[in-house]
Amino acid sequence: MNGRGTGLAVRLLIGAATALVVVLVCSLFDLRLALPLPLALGLAAGAIAWWVHVGVDHADQLHSPPLDLDVDYALPHAQDQRVRRLEETIHGAGPRRRMTTGALVRELEGLAAARGVHLDLPRRSGPDGPEAVPVDRAALHRHLRQLAAADEERLP
């Protein structure tokens, strides 16, 4: 046991022993006490004594941190308009969402064209030309890694 648990166990034993002594002393004077009540009171007194000794944990801080009004608070990748647009499109590219998978595929194609990267985005033929096929999570991660690798190669 750790130090806090040992202290609690010792205080509970002392409280229980004190309750047993009180019951034995009372029985010497022909005063009968039922054992559960003094025992419960002794255990409660031991727990309270431990709690007073250890104390309670205090909160880390009682007030909120100061508000940062600096305009450059955003991470560098979030300052890029294209990245934010892609994040919004990814968030909305799901069933029953405002943005469609087609918008996500068009955004990925635009980013790939700007970086000179070829992404293997699946298409299916439709009545009005090729349509975008839904992109699953694994394919999306693969495409984003390809775009990030192309972006890192362009950095000096």
Short mmCIF file of C-alpha atoms in Angstrom, two decimals:
data_model
loop_
_atom_site.label_atom_id
_atom_site.label_comp_id
_atom_site.label_asym_id
_atom_site.label_seq_id
_atom_site.Cartn_x
_atom_site.Cartn_y
_atom_site.Cartn_z
CA MET A 1 0.00 0.00 0.00
CA ASN A 2 1.09 3.57 -0.49
CA GLY A 3 1.52 6.04 2.36
CA ARG A 4 -1.98 7.48 2.11
CA GLY A 5 -3.64 4.04 2.17
CA THR A 6 -1.48 2.89 5.07
CA GLY A 7 -2.41 5.99 7.06
CA LEU A 8 -6.08 5.33 6.44
CA ALA A 9 -5.81 1.68 7.48
CA VAL A 10 -3.96 2.60 10.68
CA ARG A 11 -6.51 5.24 11.63
CA LEU A 12 -9.41 2.86 10.90
CA LEU A 13 -7.80 0.19 13.10
CA ILE A 14 -7.25 2.72 15.89
CA GLY A 15 -10.90 3.84 15.62
CA ALA A 16 -12.17 0.24 15.69
CA ALA A 17 -9.89 -0.65 18.63
CA THR A 18 -11.07 2.41 20.54
CA ALA A 19 -14.67 1.38 19.94
CA LEU A 20 -13.97 -2.13 21.24
CA VAL A 21 -12.27 -0.71 24.36
CA VAL A 22 -15.29 1.53 25.00
CA VAL A 23 -17.64 -1.47 24.68
CA LEU A 24 -15.46 -3.54 27.07
CA VAL A 25 -15.24 -0.73 29.66
CA CYS A 26 -18.99 -0.22 29.51
CA SER A 27 -19.57 -3.95 30.01
CA LEU A 28 -17.44 -3.81 33.19
CA PHE A 29 -19.95 -1.34 34.63
CA ASP A 30 -22.91 -3.49 33.54
CA LEU A 31 -23.74 -1.10 30.74
CA ARG A 32 -24.56 -3.06 27.59
CA LEU A 33 -23.87 -1.50 24.18
CA ALA A 34 -24.57 -3.19 20.88
CA LEU A 35 -21.22 -3.63 19.12
CA PRO A 36 -22.16 -2.38 15.58
CA LEU A 37 -22.96 1.21 16.63
CA PRO A 38 -19.71 1.97 18.52
CA LEU A 39 -17.73 0.11 15.86
CA ALA A 40 -19.33 2.21 13.08
CA LEU A 41 -18.66 5.39 15.07
CA GLY A 42 -15.02 4.34 15.64
CA LEU A 43 -14.51 3.63 11.93
CA ALA A 44 -16.14 6.95 11.00
CA ALA A 45 -13.91 8.78 13.52
CA GLY A 46 -10.83 7.07 12.03
CA ALA A 47 -11.84 8.03 8.49
CA ILE A 48 -12.49 11.64 9.53
CA ALA A 49 -9.14 11.79 11.34
CA TRP A 50 -7.38 10.53 8.19
CA TRP A 51 -9.24 13.01 6.00
CA VAL A 52 -8.31 15.90 8.29
CA HIS A 53 -4.68 14.76 8.34
CA VAL A 54 -4.36 14.28 4.56
CA GLY A 55 -6.61 17.14 3.47
CA VAL A 56 -8.34 17.56 0.15
CA ASP A 57 -6.73 18.28 -3.18
CA HIS A 58 -7.10 21.86 -4.26
CA ALA A 59 -7.96 22.96 -7.76
CA ASP A 60 -5.05 23.96 -9.97
CA GLN A 61 -6.37 27.43 -10.58
CA LEU A 62 -9.51 29.25 -9.64
CA HIS A 63 -9.65 31.65 -12.57
CA SER A 64 -9.54 31.24 -16.32
CA PRO A 65 -6.30 31.89 -18.19
CA PRO A 66 -5.89 35.30 -19.79
CA LEU A 67 -7.46 35.70 -23.21
CA ASP A 68 -4.94 35.72 -26.06
CA LEU A 69 -5.88 38.54 -28.42
CA ASP A 70 -2.89 38.06 -30.71
CA VAL A 71 -3.90 37.65 -34.36
CA ASP A 72 -1.14 35.12 -35.02
CA TYR A 73 -2.63 32.59 -32.62
CA ALA A 74 -3.37 30.01 -35.32
CA LEU A 75 -0.98 27.25 -36.19
CA PRO A 76 0.96 27.85 -39.41
CA HIS A 77 -1.02 25.27 -41.39
CA ALA A 78 -4.31 26.85 -40.28
CA GLN A 79 -3.29 30.24 -41.69
CA ASP A 80 -3.37 28.81 -45.22
CA GLN A 81 -6.79 29.35 -46.79
CA ARG A 82 -6.52 26.17 -48.89
CA VAL A 83 -5.84 24.02 -45.83
CA ARG A 84 -8.80 25.48 -43.99
CA ARG A 85 -11.04 24.90 -47.03
CA LEU A 86 -9.84 21.28 -47.23
CA GLU A 87 -10.49 20.78 -43.49
CA GLU A 88 -14.03 22.11 -43.87
CA THR A 89 -14.62 19.93 -46.91
CA ILE A 90 -13.31 16.81 -45.15
CA HIS A 91 -15.51 17.56 -42.16
CA GLY A 92 -18.55 17.91 -44.39
CA ALA A 93 -17.82 15.04 -46.78
CA GLY A 94 -19.95 12.39 -45.23
CA PRO A 95 -23.41 10.95 -45.54
CA ARG A 96 -26.16 13.41 -44.62
CA ARG A 97 -23.71 16.33 -44.66
CA ARG A 98 -23.79 19.63 -46.50
CA MET A 99 -20.66 19.03 -48.58
CA THR A 100 -20.47 16.09 -50.95
CA THR A 101 -17.71 13.64 -51.71
CA GLY A 102 -17.45 15.25 -55.13
CA ALA A 103 -16.41 18.54 -53.52
CA LEU A 104 -13.74 16.71 -51.52
CA VAL A 105 -12.38 14.99 -54.63
CA ARG A 106 -12.35 18.30 -56.55
CA GLU A 107 -10.47 19.96 -53.68
CA LEU A 108 -7.92 17.12 -53.55
CA GLU A 109 -7.47 17.33 -57.33
CA GLY A 110 -6.91 21.08 -57.12
CA LEU A 111 -4.29 20.68 -54.42
CA ALA A 112 -2.59 17.88 -56.35
CA ALA A 113 -2.51 19.97 -59.53
CA ALA A 114 -1.02 22.92 -57.65
CA ARG A 115 1.73 20.68 -56.27
CA GLY A 116 2.29 18.69 -59.45
CA VAL A 117 1.32 15.40 -57.81
CA HIS A 118 -0.76 12.67 -59.42
CA LEU A 119 -3.37 11.23 -57.06
CA ASP A 120 -5.09 8.01 -58.03
CA LEU A 121 -8.62 9.26 -57.36
CA PRO A 122 -11.22 6.72 -58.53
CA ARG A 123 -13.88 7.86 -60.98
CA ARG A 124 -16.93 6.22 -62.46
CA SER A 125 -18.65 7.15 -65.65
CA GLY A 126 -21.97 8.89 -65.34
CA PRO A 127 -24.49 10.41 -67.76
CA ASP A 128 -22.82 13.84 -67.51
CA GLY A 129 -19.24 12.56 -67.56
CA PRO A 130 -17.00 10.99 -64.95
CA GLU A 131 -18.25 11.24 -61.37
CA ALA A 132 -16.25 11.08 -58.17
CA VAL A 133 -16.36 7.85 -56.21
CA PRO A 134 -16.60 8.20 -52.41
CA VAL A 135 -13.18 8.28 -50.75
CA ASP A 136 -12.76 6.08 -47.71
CA ARG A 137 -10.67 7.09 -44.69
CA ALA A 138 -7.61 5.03 -45.63
CA ALA A 139 -7.53 6.46 -49.16
CA LEU A 140 -7.98 9.99 -47.83
CA HIS A 141 -5.03 9.53 -45.46
CA ARG A 142 -2.93 8.12 -48.28
CA HIS A 143 -3.74 11.08 -50.54
CA LEU A 144 -3.03 13.60 -47.77
CA ARG A 145 0.34 11.96 -47.05
CA GLN A 146 1.22 12.21 -50.76
CA LEU A 147 0.29 15.89 -50.79
CA ALA A 148 2.25 16.55 -47.58
CA ALA A 149 5.31 14.74 -48.95
CA ALA A 150 5.15 16.83 -52.14
CA ASP A 151 4.82 19.98 -50.04
CA GLU A 152 7.84 19.03 -47.89
CA GLU A 153 9.95 18.42 -51.03
CA ARG A 154 9.23 21.97 -52.19
CA LEU A 155 10.44 23.50 -48.91
CA PRO A 156 14.03 24.87 -48.95
#
